[in-house]
Amino acid sequence: QKEVEQDPGPLSVPEGAIVSLNCTYSNSAFQYFMWYRQYSRKGPELLMYTYSSGNKEDGRFTAQVDKSSKYISLFIRDSQPSDSATYLCAMSAGGDDKIIFGKGTRLHILP
Amino acid sequence: SAVISQKPSRDICQRGTSLTIQCQVDSQVTMMFWYRQQPGQSLTLIATANQGSEATYESGFVIDKFPISRPNLTFSTLTVSNMSPEDSSIYLCSVTRGDYGYTFGSGTRLTVV
């Protein structure tokens, strides 16, 4: 079993819909959970990060972590065509531990 | 957070040759990281570059193939040596942010023919 599993998509949704992106993981030591957004021909940019379990909201984006299920989610409300990108989950145990990335989910928001 | 300039943005190289990728950061950082992103794959850490010491390589990556320099706190280079088509990938440098996570450069898209 890979440390981090992420459905590569592509995921196509109409503009204005709520998008749900998910990752599962196997390492119970992970404490820091991140979502990166990567546009074509660009490097990943950090979208959100959370520590341990719970929810975090930033504008149209909500990150959820369920450590008991080893499952993290990113919700995008009122999705826009500009949200079309690849979304990568990432996680780490913290300290000097390296960050492990998912493969990324390609998201298309249809106008 | 830091701004990273990475050069070249893309290149097409002949097999057997080497390519050096440059990473310039607009502020001093202790650690710089080099990642590879192959099509359909997650980002894979190649090595961590610390100023004043040898880079620390991850399992599966060796210094002879991916020599790294870190001459000061704002600059690093990664060389991909004796290239083969299997080295075709996107190479990214990154630095830690002030809060958590990494800031990435725009990447170098390498095609080996």
XYZ file of C-alpha atoms in Angstrom:
224
model
C 0.000 0.000 0.000
C 1.378 3.408 -0.973
C 1.814 5.953 1.801
C -0.537 8.438 0.131
C -3.282 7.543 -2.333
C -5.022 10.104 -4.502
C -7.381 9.564 -7.414
C -5.691 11.130 -10.458
C -8.957 12.031 -12.172
C -9.597 13.879 -14.360
C -12.586 15.264 -12.524
C -14.917 17.487 -14.544
C -17.645 19.527 -12.853
C -19.831 22.435 -13.987
C -19.064 25.945 -12.834
C -20.652 26.759 -9.499
C -20.636 23.172 -8.258
C -19.034 22.014 -5.009
C -15.873 20.026 -5.629
C -14.631 17.337 -3.279
C -11.038 16.131 -3.544
C -9.735 13.367 -1.313
C -6.651 11.489 -0.212
C -6.088 8.495 2.010
C -2.874 7.631 3.787
C -1.380 4.793 5.758
C 1.168 6.424 8.072
C -0.468 7.254 11.403
C 2.506 9.484 12.290
C 1.427 12.153 9.790
C 0.428 15.332 11.626
C 0.663 18.044 8.961
C -1.623 17.954 5.968
C -1.393 20.208 2.962
C -3.095 20.885 -0.336
C -1.183 22.287 -3.272
C -2.576 23.652 -6.507
C -0.560 23.320 -9.695
C -1.447 25.101 -12.884
C -0.096 23.839 -16.188
C 3.596 24.670 -16.647
C 3.850 26.047 -13.117
C 5.235 24.748 -9.853
C 2.856 23.699 -7.071
C 1.614 26.467 -4.764
C 0.509 25.861 -1.207
C -3.243 26.313 -0.939
C -3.970 25.222 2.609
C -2.421 23.357 5.454
C -3.807 21.921 8.675
C -2.283 20.418 11.738
C -3.824 17.211 13.146
C -7.554 16.612 12.806
C -10.317 19.083 12.128
C -11.471 21.589 9.569
C -9.935 24.749 8.206
C -11.703 27.236 5.999
C -10.230 29.897 3.731
C -12.667 31.663 1.457
C -14.190 29.110 -0.903
C -11.818 26.375 0.254
C -12.284 24.019 3.207
C -9.752 21.405 4.259
C -10.845 18.493 6.437
C -8.702 15.939 8.204
C -10.039 12.741 9.748
C -7.064 11.039 11.358
C -9.150 8.153 12.672
C -9.994 7.214 9.090
C -6.669 8.417 7.656
C -8.618 10.500 5.175
C -8.278 14.130 4.128
C -10.494 16.236 1.906
C -10.481 19.572 0.138
C -13.812 21.169 -0.708
C -14.142 23.983 -3.212
C -17.414 25.901 -3.123
C -18.812 27.907 -6.014
C -16.159 26.456 -8.301
C -14.776 28.712 -11.037
C -13.056 27.917 -14.345
C -9.920 29.448 -12.808
C -9.937 26.595 -10.287
C -9.061 24.204 -13.126
C -5.689 22.787 -12.120
C -4.071 19.752 -10.579
C -4.531 19.486 -6.817
C -1.943 17.581 -4.816
C -2.345 16.480 -1.248
C 0.761 16.262 0.878
C 1.536 15.260 4.417
C 4.328 14.981 6.915
C 5.025 13.838 10.441
C 6.658 17.207 11.069
C 10.091 18.186 12.258
C 12.728 17.067 9.790
C 10.428 14.461 8.263
C 10.046 14.849 4.533
C 6.748 15.741 2.917
C 5.029 12.950 0.992
C 2.886 13.977 -1.966
C -0.087 12.328 -3.608
C -0.096 11.950 -7.388
C -2.500 14.840 -7.817
C -6.067 15.086 -9.126
C -6.679 16.938 -12.381
C -9.736 19.136 -12.014
C -11.667 20.740 -14.876
C -14.353 23.315 -14.139
C -16.639 23.580 -17.126
C -18.023 27.081 -17.884
C 7.026 33.767 1.308
C 10.173 33.448 -0.806
C 10.193 33.923 -4.556
C 12.098 31.297 -6.529
C 13.528 31.717 -10.023
C 14.412 28.514 -11.784
C 16.292 28.218 -15.076
C 15.958 26.904 -17.698
C 12.203 26.546 -17.825
C 12.508 23.765 -20.361
C 15.104 22.000 -22.459
C 15.447 19.186 -24.939
C 18.712 17.304 -24.541
C 20.527 14.494 -26.265
C 21.023 11.279 -24.357
C 24.431 10.986 -22.742
C 24.731 14.720 -22.105
C 24.264 16.660 -18.849
C 22.028 19.565 -17.914
C 22.484 21.951 -14.990
C 19.385 23.544 -13.501
C 19.717 26.732 -11.489
C 17.565 27.823 -8.576
C 17.758 31.374 -7.206
C 15.818 32.463 -4.110
C 15.145 36.099 -3.238
C 15.965 35.581 0.447
C 18.412 33.522 2.459
C 17.184 30.015 3.281
C 18.844 27.217 5.173
C 17.561 24.259 3.218
C 16.676 23.894 -0.429
C 15.025 20.830 -1.861
C 15.103 19.287 -5.312
C 12.110 17.296 -6.535
C 11.280 15.319 -9.639
C 7.763 15.149 -11.030
C 7.298 12.452 -13.629
C 4.119 12.302 -15.740
C 1.266 10.817 -13.738
C 3.447 10.487 -10.659
C 3.708 12.333 -7.387
C 6.554 14.673 -6.551
C 9.587 12.687 -5.481
C 12.284 14.231 -3.327
C 15.719 13.836 -4.914
C 17.854 15.531 -2.282
C 18.101 18.235 0.336
C 20.780 20.864 -0.244
C 22.297 22.519 2.804
C 24.727 25.385 2.457
C 28.241 24.421 3.452
C 27.754 20.677 3.436
C 27.116 17.862 1.003
C 23.569 17.316 -0.157
C 21.537 14.542 1.428
C 20.144 12.169 -1.184
C 16.999 10.094 -0.944
C 16.916 6.394 -1.607
C 17.275 5.714 -5.313
C 19.165 8.911 -6.094
C 22.954 9.163 -6.140
C 25.396 12.033 -6.259
C 27.107 10.822 -9.444
C 23.840 11.057 -11.337
C 22.437 14.184 -9.662
C 25.305 16.318 -8.338
C 24.102 19.335 -6.389
C 25.890 22.536 -5.491
C 24.882 24.990 -2.779
C 27.471 27.761 -2.769
C 25.458 30.222 -0.659
C 22.127 30.681 1.114
C 20.241 31.909 -1.969
C 21.416 29.654 -4.786
C 21.630 25.995 -5.728
C 22.151 23.932 -8.859
C 21.098 20.408 -9.768
C 22.870 18.607 -12.598
C 21.260 15.680 -14.363
C 24.224 13.686 -15.675
C 24.593 11.207 -18.518
C 20.948 11.613 -19.368
C 18.667 8.923 -20.751
C 15.036 9.184 -21.892
C 13.994 7.913 -18.443
C 15.253 11.218 -17.000
C 12.580 13.122 -18.938
C 10.630 14.820 -16.210
C 9.894 18.099 -14.474
C 12.529 19.099 -11.936
C 11.531 21.511 -9.189
C 13.434 23.291 -6.473
C 11.709 24.371 -3.312
C 12.305 26.034 0.050
C 10.426 25.929 3.298
C 7.906 28.648 3.993
C 7.695 30.688 7.150
C 4.559 28.874 8.306
C 4.641 25.378 6.925
C 4.960 23.629 3.641
C 7.129 24.494 0.710
C 7.350 27.207 -1.912
C 8.206 25.806 -5.318
C 9.885 27.216 -8.374
C 8.107 26.959 -11.723
C 10.088 23.893 -12.637
C 12.320 22.767 -15.479
C 10.655 20.558 -18.065
C 13.345 18.230 -19.390
C 12.959 16.041 -22.448
C 15.763 13.629 -23.312
C 15.856 12.339 -26.884
